[in-house]
mmCIF file of C-alpha atoms in Angstrom:
data_model
loop_
_atom_site.group_PDB
_atom_site.id
_atom_site.type_symbol
_atom_site.label_atom_id
_atom_site.label_comp_id
_atom_site.label_asym_id
_atom_site.label_seq_id
_atom_site.Cartn_x
_atom_site.Cartn_y
_atom_site.Cartn_z
ATOM 1 C CA MET A 1 16.601 -26.601 41.200
ATOM 2 C CA LYS A 2 17.476 -29.355 38.741
ATOM 3 C CA THR A 3 13.908 -30.702 38.884
ATOM 4 C CA PHE A 4 12.423 -27.264 38.265
ATOM 5 C CA ARG A 5 14.633 -26.797 35.230
ATOM 6 C CA GLU A 6 13.758 -30.211 33.882
ATOM 7 C CA ARG A 7 10.054 -29.425 34.180
ATOM 8 C CA VAL A 8 10.483 -26.056 32.455
ATOM 9 C CA ASP A 9 12.357 -27.822 29.632
ATOM 10 C CA GLU A 10 9.500 -30.290 29.270
ATOM 11 C CA VAL A 11 6.914 -27.521 29.061
ATOM 12 C CA ASP A 12 9.033 -25.660 26.485
ATOM 13 C CA HIS A 13 9.364 -28.847 24.462
ATOM 14 C CA GLU A 14 5.605 -29.224 24.447
ATOM 15 C CA LEU A 15 5.096 -25.533 23.579
ATOM 16 C CA VAL A 16 7.416 -25.856 20.564
ATOM 17 C CA ARG A 17 5.508 -28.920 19.407
ATOM 18 C CA LEU A 18 2.142 -27.214 19.858
ATOM 19 C CA LEU A 19 3.228 -24.005 18.133
ATOM 20 C CA ASN A 20 4.356 -25.990 15.107
ATOM 21 C CA GLU A 21 1.115 -27.919 15.130
ATOM 22 C CA ARG A 22 -0.726 -24.583 15.072
ATOM 23 C CA ALA A 23 1.492 -23.340 12.228
ATOM 24 C CA GLN A 24 0.766 -26.545 10.284
ATOM 25 C CA LEU A 25 -2.978 -25.980 10.624
ATOM 26 C CA VAL A 26 -2.653 -22.355 9.566
ATOM 27 C CA GLN A 27 -0.618 -23.441 6.538
ATOM 28 C CA GLU A 28 -3.344 -25.826 5.469
ATOM 29 C CA MET A 29 -5.901 -23.066 5.891
ATOM 30 C CA GLY A 30 -3.600 -20.676 3.963
ATOM 31 C CA SER A 31 -3.550 -23.048 0.991
ATOM 32 C CA TYR A 32 -7.319 -23.193 1.060
ATOM 33 C CA LYS A 33 -7.567 -19.380 1.292
ATOM 34 C CA GLN A 34 -5.157 -18.942 -1.610
ATOM 35 C CA GLU A 35 -7.172 -21.295 -3.810
ATOM 36 C CA ALA A 36 -10.408 -19.567 -2.854
ATOM 37 C CA GLY A 37 -8.932 -16.084 -3.340
ATOM 38 C CA ILE A 38 -9.554 -15.090 0.279
ATOM 39 C CA PRO A 39 -7.155 -12.480 1.741
ATOM 40 C CA LEU A 40 -4.795 -13.789 4.433
ATOM 41 C CA PHE A 41 -5.511 -10.902 6.788
ATOM 42 C CA ASP A 42 -8.785 -11.266 8.664
ATOM 43 C CA PRO A 43 -8.846 -8.757 11.545
ATOM 44 C CA ARG A 44 -12.288 -9.861 12.727
ATOM 45 C CA ARG A 45 -11.154 -13.464 13.179
ATOM 46 C CA GLU A 46 -7.911 -12.358 14.853
ATOM 47 C CA GLU A 47 -9.862 -10.300 17.378
ATOM 48 C CA GLU A 48 -12.097 -13.315 18.093
ATOM 49 C CA ILE A 49 -9.032 -15.424 18.848
ATOM 50 C CA LEU A 50 -7.456 -12.766 21.067
ATOM 51 C CA SER A 51 -10.662 -12.220 23.025
ATOM 52 C CA LYS A 52 -11.070 -15.959 23.466
ATOM 53 C CA VAL A 53 -7.575 -16.575 24.819
ATOM 54 C CA ALA A 54 -7.962 -13.677 27.258
ATOM 55 C CA GLU A 55 -11.346 -15.035 28.347
ATOM 56 C CA GLU A 56 -10.021 -18.568 28.890
ATOM 57 C CA ASN A 57 -6.848 -17.367 30.613
ATOM 58 C CA PRO A 58 -6.717 -18.615 34.254
ATOM 59 C CA GLY A 59 -3.554 -16.602 35.130
ATOM 60 C CA PRO A 60 -1.064 -15.881 36.584
ATOM 61 C CA ILE A 61 -0.301 -14.370 33.150
ATOM 62 C CA PHE A 62 -2.247 -11.100 32.764
ATOM 63 C CA ASP A 63 -5.006 -11.168 30.119
ATOM 64 C CA SER A 64 -3.334 -8.287 28.285
ATOM 65 C CA SER A 65 -0.005 -10.144 28.265
ATOM 66 C CA MET A 66 -1.716 -13.283 26.964
ATOM 67 C CA ARG A 67 -3.152 -11.207 24.112
ATOM 68 C CA ASP A 68 0.346 -9.831 23.365
ATOM 69 C CA ILE A 69 1.808 -13.335 23.302
ATOM 70 C CA PHE A 70 -0.894 -14.628 20.968
ATOM 71 C CA GLU A 71 -0.682 -11.574 18.761
ATOM 72 C CA LEU A 72 3.011 -12.277 18.255
ATOM 73 C CA ILE A 73 2.348 -15.974 17.606
ATOM 74 C CA MET A 74 -0.284 -15.125 15.005
ATOM 75 C CA HIS A 75 1.918 -12.535 13.301
ATOM 76 C CA ARG A 76 4.948 -14.780 13.085
ATOM 77 C CA ILE A 77 2.920 -17.693 11.748
ATOM 78 C CA ARG A 78 1.278 -15.380 9.233
ATOM 79 C CA ASP A 79 4.752 -14.278 8.091
ATOM 80 C CA ILE A 80 5.437 -17.914 7.181
ATOM 81 C CA GLU A 81 2.247 -17.896 5.134
ATOM 82 C CA ILE A 82 3.185 -14.747 3.226
ATOM 83 C CA GLN A 83 6.620 -16.136 2.421
ATOM 84 C CA ARG A 84 5.253 -19.522 1.460
ATOM 85 C CA SER A 85 2.741 -17.997 -0.931
ATOM 86 C CA GLU A 86 5.574 -16.066 -2.593
ATOM 87 C CA PHE A 87 7.598 -19.175 -3.324
ATOM 88 C CA SER A 88 4.780 -21.598 -4.060
ATOM 89 C CA ASP A 89 4.432 -20.396 -7.658
ATOM 90 C CA GLN A 90 8.131 -20.443 -8.548
ATOM 91 C CA MET B 1 -21.041 1.284 -12.855
ATOM 92 C CA ASP B 2 -19.431 -1.463 -10.858
ATOM 93 C CA ILE B 3 -16.124 -2.547 -12.305
ATOM 94 C CA SER B 4 -14.671 -5.527 -10.506
ATOM 95 C CA ALA B 5 -11.377 -6.712 -11.801
ATOM 96 C CA SER B 6 -9.016 -9.286 -10.494
ATOM 97 C CA THR B 7 -5.312 -9.462 -11.014
ATOM 98 C CA THR B 8 -2.773 -11.920 -9.749
ATOM 99 C CA SER B 9 0.220 -10.571 -7.892
ATOM 100 C CA SER B 10 3.567 -12.292 -8.225
ATOM 101 C CA SER B 11 2.885 -13.976 -4.884
ATOM 102 C CA GLY B 12 0.079 -15.920 -6.482
ATOM 103 C CA VAL B 13 -2.329 -14.438 -3.955
ATOM 104 C CA LYS B 14 -5.381 -13.304 -5.818
ATOM 105 C CA THR B 15 -5.858 -9.576 -5.610
ATOM 106 C CA GLU B 16 -9.442 -8.608 -6.020
ATOM 107 C CA VAL B 17 -9.448 -5.010 -7.151
ATOM 108 C CA LYS B 18 -12.745 -3.525 -6.137
ATOM 109 C CA THR B 19 -13.312 -0.217 -7.747
ATOM 110 C CA ASN B 20 -16.439 1.620 -8.622
ATOM 111 C CA ASN B 21 -14.716 4.751 -9.805
ATOM 112 C CA GLY B 22 -12.106 3.355 -12.165
ATOM 113 C CA MET B 23 -9.212 4.870 -10.256
ATOM 114 C CA ILE B 24 -7.502 1.512 -9.974
ATOM 115 C CA GLN B 25 -7.773 -0.645 -13.044
ATOM 116 C CA PRO B 26 -6.412 -4.104 -13.813
ATOM 117 C CA ASN B 27 -3.015 -4.239 -15.499
ATOM 118 C CA SER B 28 -2.630 -0.510 -15.095
ATOM 119 C CA PHE B 29 -0.442 1.775 -13.068
ATOM 120 C CA ARG B 30 -2.382 4.921 -12.149
ATOM 121 C CA VAL B 31 -0.590 8.245 -11.705
ATOM 122 C CA VAL B 32 -2.389 10.997 -9.789
ATOM 123 C CA ALA B 33 -0.576 14.346 -9.886
ATOM 124 C CA GLY B 34 -1.186 17.911 -8.851
ATOM 125 C CA PRO B 35 -0.270 20.601 -6.377
ATOM 126 C CA CYS B 36 -0.223 20.261 -2.603
ATOM 127 C CA THR B 37 -2.811 23.008 -2.276
ATOM 128 C CA VAL B 38 -5.327 24.878 -4.362
ATOM 129 C CA GLU B 39 -3.937 28.400 -4.082
ATOM 130 C CA SER B 40 -5.959 30.241 -6.739
ATOM 131 C CA TYR B 41 -7.946 29.541 -9.899
ATOM 132 C CA GLU B 42 -4.999 30.531 -12.087
ATOM 133 C CA GLN B 43 -2.509 28.376 -10.177
ATOM 134 C CA PHE B 44 -4.758 25.298 -10.184
ATOM 135 C CA GLU B 45 -5.629 25.723 -13.839
ATOM 136 C CA ALA B 46 -1.944 25.871 -14.778
ATOM 137 C CA SER B 47 -1.346 22.699 -12.753
ATOM 138 C CA ALA B 48 -4.339 20.941 -14.339
ATOM 139 C CA LYS B 49 -3.065 21.832 -17.802
ATOM 140 C CA ALA B 50 0.305 20.283 -16.925
ATOM 141 C CA VAL B 51 -1.345 17.097 -15.574
ATOM 142 C CA LYS B 52 -3.475 16.775 -18.713
ATOM 143 C CA GLU B 53 -0.536 17.395 -21.045
ATOM 144 C CA ALA B 54 1.503 14.823 -19.129
ATOM 145 C CA GLY B 55 -1.149 12.256 -20.116
ATOM 146 C CA PHE B 56 -2.743 11.626 -16.719
ATOM 147 C CA SER B 57 -6.436 11.799 -15.857
ATOM 148 C CA TYR B 58 -6.533 12.204 -12.070
ATOM 149 C CA ILE B 59 -5.572 15.413 -10.318
ATOM 150 C CA ARG B 60 -4.882 15.981 -6.646
ATOM 151 C CA GLY B 61 -5.111 19.236 -4.743
ATOM 152 C CA GLY B 62 -5.894 20.239 -1.182
ATOM 153 C CA ALA B 63 -8.740 22.539 -0.198
ATOM 154 C CA PHE B 64 -8.485 21.656 3.497
ATOM 155 C CA LYS B 65 -4.870 21.361 4.609
ATOM 156 C CA PRO B 66 -3.652 19.691 7.800
ATOM 157 C CA ARG B 67 -0.679 21.805 8.841
ATOM 158 C CA THR B 68 1.535 21.076 11.809
ATOM 159 C CA SER B 69 1.443 24.735 12.782
ATOM 160 C CA PRO B 70 -2.015 26.301 13.193
ATOM 161 C CA TYR B 71 -0.516 29.509 11.783
ATOM 162 C CA SER B 72 0.503 27.986 8.423
ATOM 163 C CA PHE B 73 -1.756 28.433 5.368
ATOM 164 C CA GLN B 74 -4.797 26.208 5.994
ATOM 165 C CA GLY B 75 -6.112 25.965 2.442
ATOM 166 C CA LEU B 76 -8.967 27.802 0.701
ATOM 167 C CA GLY B 77 -11.677 25.493 2.097
ATOM 168 C CA GLU B 78 -14.994 25.602 0.243
ATOM 169 C CA GLU B 79 -13.694 28.154 -2.242
ATOM 170 C CA GLY B 80 -10.890 25.687 -3.026
ATOM 171 C CA LEU B 81 -13.395 22.876 -3.600
ATOM 172 C CA GLY B 82 -15.236 25.004 -6.145
ATOM 173 C CA ILE B 83 -11.996 25.719 -7.998
ATOM 174 C CA LEU B 84 -11.050 22.021 -7.892
ATOM 175 C CA SER B 85 -14.228 20.779 -9.535
ATOM 176 C CA GLU B 86 -14.580 23.635 -11.993
ATOM 177 C CA VAL B 87 -11.025 23.303 -13.332
ATOM 178 C CA ALA B 88 -11.103 19.491 -13.271
ATOM 179 C CA SER B 89 -14.292 19.352 -15.300
ATOM 180 C CA GLU B 90 -12.874 21.898 -17.778
ATOM 181 C CA TYR B 91 -9.897 19.587 -18.385
ATOM 182 C CA GLY B 92 -11.778 16.269 -18.073
ATOM 183 C CA LEU B 93 -9.893 15.242 -14.945
ATOM 184 C CA GLU B 94 -11.086 13.367 -11.839
ATOM 185 C CA VAL B 95 -10.333 14.892 -8.435
ATOM 186 C CA VAL B 96 -8.642 13.408 -5.366
ATOM 187 C CA THR B 97 -8.758 15.680 -2.314
ATOM 188 C CA GLU B 98 -8.397 15.420 1.430
ATOM 189 C CA VAL B 99 -11.097 15.565 4.083
ATOM 190 C CA MET B 100 -10.218 16.238 7.718
ATOM 191 C CA ASP B 101 -13.615 16.842 9.306
ATOM 192 C CA PRO B 102 -16.713 14.594 9.084
ATOM 193 C CA LYS B 103 -18.863 17.678 8.542
ATOM 194 C CA ASP B 104 -17.094 18.348 5.206
ATOM 195 C CA ILE B 105 -17.496 14.827 3.709
ATOM 196 C CA GLU B 106 -20.731 15.386 1.794
ATOM 197 C CA LYS B 107 -19.596 18.721 0.419
ATOM 198 C CA VAL B 108 -16.305 17.239 -0.716
ATOM 199 C CA MET B 109 -18.123 14.348 -2.399
ATOM 200 C CA GLU B 110 -20.020 16.883 -4.510
ATOM 201 C CA HIS B 111 -16.705 18.118 -5.905
ATOM 202 C CA ALA B 112 -14.373 15.102 -5.850
ATOM 203 C CA LYS B 113 -14.542 11.449 -6.871
ATOM 204 C CA VAL B 114 -11.944 10.272 -4.390
ATOM 205 C CA ILE B 115 -11.564 11.337 -0.758
ATOM 206 C CA GLN B 116 -8.097 11.310 0.710
ATOM 207 C CA ILE B 117 -7.510 10.570 4.374
ATOM 208 C CA GLY B 118 -4.180 12.047 5.386
ATOM 209 C CA ALA B 119 -1.476 10.312 7.386
ATOM 210 C CA ARG B 120 -2.277 12.364 10.475
ATOM 211 C CA ASN B 121 -5.907 11.212 10.381
ATOM 212 C CA MET B 122 -5.235 7.521 9.721
ATOM 213 C CA GLN B 123 -6.395 6.657 13.215
ATOM 214 C CA ASN B 124 -9.189 9.216 13.402
ATOM 215 C CA PHE B 125 -11.671 6.376 13.640
ATOM 216 C CA ALA B 126 -14.770 8.586 13.769
ATOM 217 C CA LEU B 127 -13.717 10.199 10.479
ATOM 218 C CA LEU B 128 -12.965 6.781 8.931
ATOM 219 C CA LYS B 129 -16.379 5.418 9.902
ATOM 220 C CA HIS B 130 -18.169 8.475 8.542
ATOM 221 C CA ILE B 131 -16.293 8.155 5.257
ATOM 222 C CA GLY B 132 -17.093 4.440 5.086
ATOM 223 C CA GLU B 133 -20.802 5.201 5.512
ATOM 224 C CA ALA B 134 -20.707 8.091 3.047
ATOM 225 C CA ILE B 135 -19.034 6.213 0.179
ATOM 226 C CA ALA B 136 -20.930 2.932 0.697
ATOM 227 C CA GLY B 137 -22.949 2.144 -2.409
ATOM 228 C CA THR B 138 -21.651 5.191 -4.311
ATOM 229 C CA ASP B 139 -19.061 5.518 -7.069
ATOM 230 C CA HIS B 140 -16.764 7.448 -4.731
ATOM 231 C CA GLY B 141 -13.577 6.034 -3.304
ATOM 232 C CA ALA B 142 -11.147 6.725 -0.486
ATOM 233 C CA VAL B 143 -7.362 6.837 -0.397
ATOM 234 C CA LEU B 144 -6.060 6.000 3.074
ATOM 235 C CA LYS B 145 -2.547 7.228 3.751
ATOM 236 C CA ARG B 146 -0.384 5.307 6.182
ATOM 237 C CA GLY B 147 0.292 7.101 9.486
ATOM 238 C CA LEU B 148 3.780 8.482 10.061
ATOM 239 C CA SER B 149 4.537 5.815 12.663
ATOM 240 C CA ALA B 150 1.861 3.237 11.912
ATOM 241 C CA THR B 151 2.630 -0.436 11.440
ATOM 242 C CA VAL B 152 1.251 -2.206 8.379
ATOM 243 C CA GLU B 153 -1.221 -3.956 10.649
ATOM 244 C CA GLU B 154 -2.484 -0.666 12.137
ATOM 245 C CA TRP B 155 -2.853 0.700 8.614
ATOM 246 C CA LEU B 156 -4.914 -2.319 7.542
ATOM 247 C CA GLN B 157 -7.049 -2.124 10.681
ATOM 248 C CA ALA B 158 -7.732 1.540 9.881
ATOM 249 C CA ALA B 159 -8.875 0.516 6.373
ATOM 250 C CA GLU B 160 -11.148 -2.017 8.029
ATOM 251 C CA TYR B 161 -12.941 0.866 9.792
ATOM 252 C CA ILE B 162 -13.966 2.146 6.345
ATOM 253 C CA THR B 163 -14.764 -1.212 4.721
ATOM 254 C CA SER B 164 -16.729 -2.446 7.741
ATOM 255 C CA GLU B 165 -19.142 0.469 7.181
ATOM 256 C CA GLY B 166 -19.677 -0.660 3.599
ATOM 257 C CA GLY B 167 -17.078 1.554 1.921
ATOM 258 C CA ASP B 168 -15.387 -1.147 -0.165
ATOM 259 C CA ASN B 169 -13.628 1.178 -2.548
ATOM 260 C CA VAL B 170 -10.492 1.844 -0.482
ATOM 261 C CA VAL B 171 -6.996 2.382 -1.852
ATOM 262 C CA LEU B 172 -4.062 2.237 0.568
ATOM 263 C CA CYS B 173 -1.259 4.773 0.188
ATOM 264 C CA GLU B 174 2.293 4.327 1.509
ATOM 265 C CA ARG B 175 3.793 7.798 2.065
ATOM 266 C CA GLY B 176 6.919 7.151 4.109
ATOM 267 C CA ILE B 177 7.406 6.533 7.801
ATOM 268 C CA ARG B 178 9.505 8.137 10.525
ATOM 269 C CA THR B 179 12.889 6.511 11.003
ATOM 270 C CA PHE B 180 16.300 7.669 12.286
ATOM 271 C CA GLU B 181 17.273 8.570 8.717
ATOM 272 C CA ASN B 182 17.288 12.298 8.060
ATOM 273 C CA ALA B 183 18.640 12.450 4.512
ATOM 274 C CA THR B 184 15.005 12.287 3.434
ATOM 275 C CA ARG B 185 11.973 13.782 5.180
ATOM 276 C CA PHE B 186 10.513 10.307 5.780
ATOM 277 C CA THR B 187 11.626 6.827 4.706
ATOM 278 C CA LEU B 188 9.646 5.235 1.875
ATOM 279 C CA ASP B 189 8.749 1.739 3.081
ATOM 280 C CA LEU B 190 8.364 -0.223 -0.132
ATOM 281 C CA SER B 191 8.283 -3.537 1.699
ATOM 282 C CA ALA B 192 5.039 -2.360 3.321
ATOM 283 C CA VAL B 193 3.500 -2.016 -0.145
ATOM 284 C CA ILE B 194 4.250 -5.650 -0.906
ATOM 285 C CA VAL B 195 3.185 -6.946 2.521
ATOM 286 C CA ALA B 196 -0.096 -4.996 2.437
ATOM 287 C CA LYS B 197 -0.884 -6.395 -1.016
ATOM 288 C CA ARG B 198 -0.170 -9.933 0.116
ATOM 289 C CA LEU B 199 -2.359 -9.641 3.208
ATOM 290 C CA THR B 200 -5.404 -7.923 1.726
ATOM 291 C CA ASP B 201 -7.222 -7.483 -1.530
ATOM 292 C CA LEU B 202 -6.913 -3.701 -1.394
ATOM 293 C CA PRO B 203 -4.860 -1.873 -4.023
ATOM 294 C CA VAL B 204 -1.828 0.095 -2.815
ATOM 295 C CA ILE B 205 -0.388 3.295 -4.255
ATOM 296 C CA VAL B 206 2.748 5.223 -3.281
ATOM 297 C CA ASP B 207 3.355 8.894 -2.512
ATOM 298 C CA PRO B 208 7.064 9.393 -3.193
ATOM 299 C CA SER B 209 6.815 13.194 -2.829
ATOM 300 C CA HIS B 210 5.912 13.238 0.864
ATOM 301 C CA ALA B 211 8.168 10.264 1.607
ATOM 302 C CA ALA B 212 11.285 11.905 0.182
ATOM 303 C CA GLY B 213 10.407 15.544 0.770
ATOM 304 C CA ARG B 214 12.680 16.414 -2.162
ATOM 305 C CA ARG B 215 11.909 16.372 -5.841
ATOM 306 C CA ASP B 216 15.154 14.789 -7.070
ATOM 307 C CA LEU B 217 14.134 11.451 -5.522
ATOM 308 C CA VAL B 218 10.560 11.408 -6.822
ATOM 309 C CA VAL B 219 11.304 9.833 -10.201
ATOM 310 C CA PRO B 220 13.679 7.073 -8.949
ATOM 311 C CA LEU B 221 11.249 6.208 -6.133
ATOM 312 C CA SER B 222 8.404 6.139 -8.654
ATOM 313 C CA LYS B 223 10.297 3.587 -10.748
ATOM 314 C CA ALA B 224 10.936 1.511 -7.622
ATOM 315 C CA SER B 225 7.234 1.676 -6.729
ATOM 316 C CA VAL B 226 6.287 0.122 -10.065
ATOM 317 C CA ALA B 227 8.704 -2.739 -9.408
ATOM 318 C CA ALA B 228 7.373 -3.159 -5.853
ATOM 319 C CA GLU B 229 3.956 -4.140 -7.226
ATOM 320 C CA ALA B 230 2.282 -0.829 -6.385
ATOM 321 C CA ASP B 231 -0.915 -0.003 -8.262
ATOM 322 C CA GLY B 232 -0.066 3.640 -8.778
ATOM 323 C CA LEU B 233 1.375 6.897 -7.524
ATOM 324 C CA ILE B 234 0.098 10.113 -6.048
ATOM 325 C CA ILE B 235 2.681 12.811 -6.603
ATOM 326 C CA GLU B 236 2.985 16.529 -6.139
ATOM 327 C CA SER B 237 3.499 18.788 -9.118
ATOM 328 C CA HIS B 238 3.350 22.554 -9.470
ATOM 329 C CA HIS B 239 3.654 24.902 -12.437
ATOM 330 C CA GLU B 240 6.005 27.115 -10.379
ATOM 331 C CA PRO B 241 7.360 25.011 -7.476
ATOM 332 C CA GLU B 242 9.573 27.848 -6.266
ATOM 333 C CA ASN B 243 6.464 29.963 -5.638
ATOM 334 C CA ALA B 244 4.281 27.204 -4.142
ATOM 335 C CA LEU B 245 2.574 28.073 -0.854
ATOM 336 C CA CYS B 246 3.487 24.682 0.582
ATOM 337 C CA ASP B 247 5.872 21.813 -0.118
ATOM 338 C CA GLY B 248 7.412 23.422 -3.227
ATOM 339 C CA GLU B 249 10.708 21.616 -2.610
ATOM 340 C CA GLN B 250 9.071 18.251 -3.261
ATOM 341 C CA ALA B 251 6.871 19.195 -6.228
ATOM 342 C CA LEU B 252 7.788 18.171 -9.763
ATOM 343 C CA PRO B 253 7.824 21.096 -12.194
ATOM 344 C CA ALA B 254 5.626 20.789 -15.316
ATOM 345 C CA GLU B 255 8.487 19.730 -17.599
ATOM 346 C CA ALA B 256 9.477 16.852 -15.280
ATOM 347 C CA LEU B 257 5.838 15.769 -14.960
ATOM 348 C CA HIS B 258 5.599 15.785 -18.721
ATOM 349 C CA GLY B 259 8.405 13.242 -19.058
ATOM 350 C CA LEU B 260 7.231 10.999 -16.235
ATOM 351 C CA LYS B 261 4.930 8.759 -18.252
ATOM 352 C CA GLY B 262 7.671 7.939 -20.774
ATOM 353 C CA ILE B 263 10.149 7.222 -17.978
ATOM 354 C CA LEU B 264 7.777 4.873 -16.133
ATOM 355 C CA GLU B 265 6.422 3.031 -19.157
ATOM 356 C CA PRO B 266 9.326 0.556 -19.647
ATOM 357 C CA PHE B 267 9.179 -0.372 -15.946
ATOM 358 C CA ALA B 268 5.398 -0.765 -16.049
ATOM 359 C CA THR B 269 5.620 -2.851 -19.231
ATOM 360 C CA ALA B 270 8.107 -5.155 -17.486
ATOM 361 C CA MET B 271 5.507 -5.605 -14.726
ATOM 362 C CA GLY B 272 2.762 -6.307 -17.272
ATOM 363 C CA ARG B 273 1.101 -2.946 -16.818
ATOM 364 C CA GLY B 274 0.441 0.268 -18.642
ATOM 365 C CA VAL B 275 0.812 3.770 -17.181
ATOM 366 C CA ILE B 276 -2.489 5.671 -17.112
#
């Protein structure tokens, strides 16, 4: 049991690192978008990402659940972007 | 004539206001007023006179009405459209009116500059696509009301159905959402106005009449909408609210409409805008 838990902790640690790496990339892209006057919301691109993760998903997580997870990740990271853009000019 | 204007919201995110019909203009706060429904020539003319005297240049009025009960008054239909355009042209006003059926789009466009898509049709994707195709490349626009229980994201996706067909001239309209609160008919979600403006380049207006469902809240909510970075209002007004065939309890009487511009102006000035 102890070994299982240790391995789960390791995976979580890596997930946290990777999620922040993704957020960092999105932030950089957000700055670019803001300078270029491009809206933050791009539903076509979001659908591409969601389709791709479902396509690449080997399971056992259901494709639909993987889409839900990524949708939440994208929304929460986008929230950071909206808030950052609000404070960047103050 | 294509008027493209850009404004900068307080977030610093550039808001590209695309408008071919002048409904949304830079540094301006647009007020659209008028009755829920076109009931008769006399009634609509009295309402138009009040809108004109109040200093506004866009009038709303329903010819086709989506009613929860199929037995409620359904609007005057084509006869109502004729009254809308005749009275509006007499008073030099532009018309905003709702379409519920794709087969009525072209006819409505002959009589109105701006097509409204009601909250109950926000996810009627066939209607949205038809409207997108119909207004593409024209000087007509569409106002897309937020569904009663729609998230901001669902609302923006619905707008995408119109813009992806080439109908760029879309204005979003927050009109209150269903919550547990029952002191008001719906709950006006002003945070959604700000979030929608940060995420897209579409202008956002507010309908405080349907959100509150009671006229005493319309003016305070209108002031709040100006402060929440909205680009305008669409409100209900009636020359005799007590005799209105629908939604009289939320309509501003002519005298209240008359004072609205003066009440909103200091708030709009503080936001760097003028009330039009």
